[in-house]
């Protein structure tokens, strides 16, 4: 991605719709998570977590990510595990909580999947995160060389659930994002966990919808992609092959009537 392509990224919160959803767009029975007692930690920091989530259980991840037939074949062959595949206390996450956060109102969350070993907050993003009241969390050691099923997806979900446990979070503003290979993983998460993430940002590359790698989710989650999901695709001006990948994904989304799309 060229340097000039970074400028439009600062506008992405606007086109993605990183603002409180209308009442008719909010998830059913969604309410803001209560903030824990004590002064909230803000700013940039690196931390480990303790909470786990059933959404990151090995069987749950496999069942959501894999095509139904593939999952059933692997399950019958004893190739699907169970239980947590990461230990949160042994992992670290990059976190940014806007300094203005005081727990008096719910903030959105942007979960980031980096292609490399360290999920630094991308340059220039902190001002946008502050302006749009978003908390950033990205797992370290979750790069392209890591297993999607055993590490990248569980790390993303575990980061989110721990932010929810520590801060007052608006469940109608929970987003998944990723750059390059992280964008491919983020696109798989966006489809498989559309009941968790209400929008996504795919920087440079993404994976399509309706393929053997990214199956169309079951009806309820598929309808959530159609009704409330906001999806942004962005490329640099010298990324011919990656632009082809994003164009393909956009076309597949449109063919399946997932239409709240922005392409930059």
Tab-separated table of C-alpha atoms in Angstrom:
chain	number	residue	atom	x	y	z
A	1	UNK	CA	0.000	0.000	0.000
A	2	UNK	CA	1.443	3.371	-0.976
A	3	UNK	CA	1.851	6.288	1.427
A	4	UNK	CA	-0.825	8.270	-0.404
A	5	UNK	CA	-3.345	5.516	0.206
A	6	UNK	CA	-3.122	6.079	3.956
A	7	UNK	CA	-4.944	9.386	3.704
A	8	UNK	CA	-8.371	7.896	2.848
A	9	UNK	CA	-8.061	5.576	5.854
A	10	UNK	CA	-8.700	8.551	8.109
A	11	UNK	CA	-12.125	8.906	6.483
A	12	UNK	CA	-13.096	5.270	6.977
A	13	UNK	CA	-14.940	5.749	10.264
A	14	UNK	CA	-17.360	8.001	8.395
A	15	UNK	CA	-18.018	5.710	5.435
A	16	UNK	CA	-18.122	2.595	7.589
A	17	UNK	CA	-20.699	4.261	9.767
A	18	UNK	CA	-18.776	4.085	13.021
A	19	UNK	CA	-21.548	5.750	14.974
A	20	UNK	CA	-24.367	4.420	17.142
A	21	UNK	CA	-26.756	2.360	15.052
A	22	UNK	CA	-30.408	3.320	14.833
A	23	UNK	CA	-32.687	1.400	17.146
A	24	UNK	CA	-33.942	-0.729	14.260
A	25	UNK	CA	-30.367	-1.672	13.301
A	26	UNK	CA	-29.173	-2.731	16.727
A	27	UNK	CA	-28.786	-6.441	17.509
A	28	UNK	CA	-31.801	-8.036	19.134
A	29	UNK	CA	-31.793	-7.575	22.895
A	30	UNK	CA	-28.454	-5.754	22.666
A	31	UNK	CA	-27.594	-3.566	25.618
A	32	UNK	CA	-24.406	-1.764	26.539
A	33	UNK	CA	-22.007	-3.842	28.612
A	34	UNK	CA	-21.602	-2.427	32.110
A	35	UNK	CA	-18.236	-0.932	32.956
A	36	UNK	CA	-16.339	-2.570	35.858
A	37	UNK	CA	-15.713	-0.684	39.086
A	38	UNK	CA	-12.545	1.380	39.472
A	39	UNK	CA	-10.868	3.949	37.237
A	40	UNK	CA	-10.578	2.738	33.636
A	41	UNK	CA	-7.152	2.430	32.056
A	42	UNK	CA	-6.810	4.634	28.995
A	43	UNK	CA	-4.210	5.458	26.354
A	44	UNK	CA	-1.901	3.053	24.543
A	45	UNK	CA	-0.775	-0.044	26.407
A	46	UNK	CA	0.092	-3.735	26.042
A	47	UNK	CA	-1.710	-6.224	28.237
A	48	UNK	CA	-2.551	-9.859	28.823
A	49	UNK	CA	-6.070	-11.007	29.578
A	50	UNK	CA	-7.794	-13.663	31.692
A	51	UNK	CA	-11.304	-14.101	30.297
A	52	UNK	CA	-12.149	-16.763	27.719
A	53	UNK	CA	-15.250	-17.076	25.554
A	54	UNK	CA	-17.220	-20.070	24.231
A	55	UNK	CA	-17.143	-18.369	20.834
A	56	UNK	CA	-13.417	-19.170	20.705
A	57	UNK	CA	-13.835	-22.844	21.532
A	58	UNK	CA	-12.077	-24.961	18.898
A	59	UNK	CA	-15.222	-26.765	17.804
A	60	UNK	CA	-17.242	-23.538	17.634
A	61	UNK	CA	-14.572	-21.814	15.529
A	62	UNK	CA	-14.315	-24.752	13.132
A	63	UNK	CA	-18.080	-25.082	12.779
A	64	UNK	CA	-18.442	-21.394	11.976
A	65	UNK	CA	-15.489	-21.049	9.618
A	66	UNK	CA	-15.731	-24.275	7.642
A	67	UNK	CA	-18.289	-25.273	5.049
A	68	UNK	CA	-20.874	-27.531	6.700
A	69	UNK	CA	-19.881	-30.582	4.653
A	70	UNK	CA	-16.171	-30.046	5.375
A	71	UNK	CA	-16.870	-29.596	9.084
A	72	UNK	CA	-18.926	-32.778	9.264
A	73	UNK	CA	-16.227	-34.722	7.414
A	74	UNK	CA	-13.512	-33.457	9.759
A	75	UNK	CA	-15.715	-34.102	12.786
A	76	UNK	CA	-16.354	-37.699	11.692
A	77	UNK	CA	-12.623	-38.173	11.124
A	78	UNK	CA	-11.823	-36.914	14.619
A	79	UNK	CA	-10.019	-33.875	13.266
A	80	UNK	CA	-12.046	-31.261	15.165
A	81	UNK	CA	-10.787	-30.431	18.620
A	82	UNK	CA	-12.589	-28.918	21.573
A	83	UNK	CA	-11.819	-26.420	24.295
A	84	UNK	CA	-9.714	-23.277	24.195
A	85	UNK	CA	-6.641	-23.303	21.959
A	86	UNK	CA	-4.997	-20.253	23.554
A	87	UNK	CA	-4.244	-19.256	27.154
A	88	UNK	CA	-5.063	-15.539	27.458
A	89	UNK	CA	-2.634	-14.991	30.342
A	90	UNK	CA	0.201	-16.190	28.092
A	91	UNK	CA	-0.708	-13.878	25.190
A	92	UNK	CA	-0.495	-10.099	24.740
A	93	UNK	CA	-2.681	-7.535	23.015
A	94	UNK	CA	-2.074	-3.979	21.852
A	95	UNK	CA	-4.836	-1.750	23.228
A	96	UNK	CA	-5.772	1.873	22.749
A	97	UNK	CA	-8.536	3.407	24.853
A	98	UNK	CA	-9.208	7.082	24.067
A	99	UNK	CA	-8.100	9.281	26.937
A	100	UNK	CA	-11.573	10.821	27.158
A	101	UNK	CA	-13.172	7.501	28.095
A	102	UNK	CA	-14.521	7.654	31.654
A	103	UNK	CA	-17.168	4.928	31.627
A	104	UNK	CA	-20.066	7.349	31.480
A	105	UNK	CA	-21.088	6.257	27.986
A	106	UNK	CA	-20.542	3.137	25.877
A	107	UNK	CA	-17.735	3.073	23.295
A	108	UNK	CA	-17.450	1.005	20.155
A	109	UNK	CA	-14.663	-1.554	19.669
A	110	UNK	CA	-12.390	-2.094	16.665
A	111	UNK	CA	-10.698	-5.515	16.720
A	112	UNK	CA	-7.642	-5.537	14.439
A	113	UNK	CA	-5.898	-8.510	12.788
A	114	UNK	CA	-2.339	-7.687	11.747
A	115	UNK	CA	-0.390	-9.628	9.082
A	116	UNK	CA	2.754	-9.419	11.208
A	117	UNK	CA	3.767	-10.402	14.738
A	118	UNK	CA	2.821	-7.115	16.448
A	119	UNK	CA	-0.560	-5.410	16.145
A	120	UNK	CA	0.555	-1.804	16.579
A	121	UNK	CA	-2.177	0.797	16.179
A	122	UNK	CA	-1.738	1.957	12.549
A	123	UNK	CA	-0.230	5.406	12.113
A	124	UNK	CA	-2.792	8.200	12.270
A	125	UNK	CA	-5.601	6.071	13.698
A	126	UNK	CA	-5.582	7.259	17.318
A	127	UNK	CA	-7.140	10.617	16.443
A	128	UNK	CA	-9.936	8.880	14.526
A	129	UNK	CA	-10.493	6.372	17.315
A	130	UNK	CA	-10.822	9.263	19.762
A	131	UNK	CA	-13.136	11.245	17.489
A	132	UNK	CA	-15.486	8.285	16.996
A	133	UNK	CA	-15.229	6.889	20.530
A	134	UNK	CA	-13.717	3.553	19.580
A	135	UNK	CA	-11.500	1.227	21.605
A	136	UNK	CA	-8.793	-0.599	19.637
A	137	UNK	CA	-7.568	-4.112	20.454
A	138	UNK	CA	-5.191	-6.233	18.371
A	139	UNK	CA	-3.438	-9.465	19.324
A	140	UNK	CA	0.299	-9.918	19.044
A	141	UNK	CA	1.661	-13.137	17.546
A	142	UNK	CA	-1.402	-13.339	15.296
A	143	UNK	CA	0.291	-12.790	11.945
A	144	UNK	CA	-0.014	-14.618	8.657
A	145	UNK	CA	2.181	-17.504	9.822
A	146	UNK	CA	-0.229	-18.366	12.620
A	147	UNK	CA	-3.129	-20.826	12.367
A	148	UNK	CA	-6.398	-19.096	11.531
A	149	UNK	CA	-8.533	-21.613	13.428
A	150	UNK	CA	-6.267	-22.261	16.401
A	151	UNK	CA	-4.850	-18.769	16.979
A	152	UNK	CA	-5.939	-15.841	14.820
A	153	UNK	CA	-9.696	-16.189	15.311
A	154	UNK	CA	-9.530	-17.137	19.024
A	155	UNK	CA	-7.134	-14.253	19.727
A	156	UNK	CA	-9.448	-11.738	18.055
A	157	UNK	CA	-12.529	-12.984	19.928
A	158	UNK	CA	-10.696	-13.222	23.251
A	159	UNK	CA	-9.429	-9.669	22.888
A	160	UNK	CA	-12.977	-8.470	22.294
A	161	UNK	CA	-14.562	-10.322	25.231
A	162	UNK	CA	-11.939	-8.952	27.613
A	163	UNK	CA	-12.482	-5.382	26.442
A	164	UNK	CA	-16.199	-5.954	26.993
A	165	UNK	CA	-15.454	-7.173	30.523
A	166	UNK	CA	-13.409	-4.078	31.373
A	167	UNK	CA	-15.152	-1.231	29.574
A	168	UNK	CA	-18.646	-0.034	28.837
A	169	UNK	CA	-19.173	-1.234	25.267
A	170	UNK	CA	-21.892	-0.574	22.714
A	171	UNK	CA	-22.674	-3.967	21.089
A	172	UNK	CA	-24.096	-2.190	18.039
A	173	UNK	CA	-20.610	-0.796	17.267
A	174	UNK	CA	-18.274	-3.783	17.270
A	175	UNK	CA	-16.053	-4.024	14.196
A	176	UNK	CA	-13.392	-6.359	12.823
A	177	UNK	CA	-10.544	-5.032	10.671
A	178	UNK	CA	-7.350	-6.295	9.110
A	179	UNK	CA	-4.557	-5.403	6.723
A	180	UNK	CA	-3.233	-7.649	3.917
A	181	UNK	CA	-3.385	-11.246	5.155
A	182	UNK	CA	-5.062	-9.873	8.255
A	183	UNK	CA	-7.759	-8.508	5.968
A	184	UNK	CA	-8.353	-11.996	4.586
A	185	UNK	CA	-8.720	-13.374	8.102
A	186	UNK	CA	-10.925	-10.429	9.122
A	187	UNK	CA	-13.237	-11.121	6.188
A	188	UNK	CA	-13.630	-14.720	7.288
A	189	UNK	CA	-14.390	-13.577	10.843
A	190	UNK	CA	-16.850	-10.947	9.603
A	191	UNK	CA	-18.934	-13.614	7.880
A	192	UNK	CA	-18.611	-16.375	10.476
A	193	UNK	CA	-19.300	-14.052	13.404
A	194	UNK	CA	-21.747	-11.580	11.901
A	195	UNK	CA	-23.805	-11.977	15.068
A	196	UNK	CA	-20.880	-10.428	16.958
A	197	UNK	CA	-19.399	-7.901	14.516
A	198	UNK	CA	-21.674	-5.264	13.010
A	199	UNK	CA	-19.184	-4.107	10.378
A	200	UNK	CA	-15.699	-4.642	8.984
A	201	UNK	CA	-12.759	-2.898	7.346
A	202	UNK	CA	-10.644	-4.848	4.860
A	203	UNK	CA	-7.377	-3.083	4.002
A	204	UNK	CA	-5.564	-4.264	0.861
A	205	UNK	CA	-7.062	-7.783	0.619
A	206	UNK	CA	-10.084	-9.824	1.597
A	207	UNK	CA	-11.687	-13.183	0.934
A	208	UNK	CA	-14.951	-13.653	-0.911
A	209	UNK	CA	-18.266	-14.906	0.355
A	210	UNK	CA	-19.891	-18.124	-0.801
A	211	UNK	CA	-16.708	-20.096	-1.480
A	212	UNK	CA	-15.436	-23.271	0.141
A	213	UNK	CA	-13.096	-21.133	2.257
A	214	UNK	CA	-15.746	-18.581	3.275
A	215	UNK	CA	-19.162	-20.242	3.190
A	216	UNK	CA	-22.337	-18.203	3.421
A	217	UNK	CA	-23.277	-18.324	7.115
A	218	UNK	CA	-26.526	-19.876	8.346
A	219	UNK	CA	-29.674	-17.906	7.603
A	220	UNK	CA	-29.874	-15.864	10.809
A	221	UNK	CA	-26.279	-14.653	10.598
A	222	UNK	CA	-26.535	-14.167	6.831
A	223	UNK	CA	-29.550	-11.922	7.331
A	224	UNK	CA	-27.577	-9.876	9.856
A	225	UNK	CA	-24.895	-9.281	7.202
A	226	UNK	CA	-27.620	-8.033	4.878
A	227	UNK	CA	-29.553	-5.919	7.355
A	228	UNK	CA	-26.954	-4.268	9.563
A	229	UNK	CA	-23.461	-5.114	8.314
A	230	UNK	CA	-21.280	-2.289	6.947
A	231	UNK	CA	-18.210	-3.388	4.989
A	232	UNK	CA	-15.371	-1.196	3.714
A	233	UNK	CA	-12.730	-2.299	1.180
A	234	UNK	CA	-9.643	-0.188	0.519
A	235	UNK	CA	-6.560	-0.484	-1.677
A	236	UNK	CA	-3.466	1.512	-2.479
A	237	UNK	CA	-2.969	2.908	-5.971
A	238	UNK	CA	-0.286	0.345	-6.886
A	239	UNK	CA	-1.977	-2.854	-5.673
A	240	UNK	CA	-3.219	-4.407	-8.892
A	241	UNK	CA	-3.484	-8.009	-7.688
A	242	UNK	CA	-4.950	-7.060	-4.308
A	243	UNK	CA	-7.470	-4.775	-5.977
A	244	UNK	CA	-8.603	-7.739	-8.071
A	245	UNK	CA	-9.139	-9.724	-4.860
A	246	UNK	CA	-11.185	-6.954	-3.259
A	247	UNK	CA	-13.202	-6.435	-6.450
A	248	UNK	CA	-14.036	-10.131	-6.473
A	249	UNK	CA	-15.162	-9.994	-2.842
A	250	UNK	CA	-17.333	-6.931	-3.492
A	251	UNK	CA	-18.942	-8.675	-6.466
A	252	UNK	CA	-19.655	-11.779	-4.388
A	253	UNK	CA	-21.163	-9.705	-1.564
A	254	UNK	CA	-23.409	-7.910	-4.051
A	255	UNK	CA	-24.475	-11.160	-5.694
A	256	UNK	CA	-25.662	-12.328	-2.276
A	257	UNK	CA	-27.477	-9.046	-1.574
A	258	UNK	CA	-25.018	-7.877	1.076
A	259	UNK	CA	-25.110	-4.312	-0.132
A	260	UNK	CA	-23.924	-1.900	2.551
A	261	UNK	CA	-20.497	-1.666	0.966
A	262	UNK	CA	-17.934	1.080	0.423
A	263	UNK	CA	-14.865	0.614	-1.783
A	264	UNK	CA	-11.975	3.101	-1.730
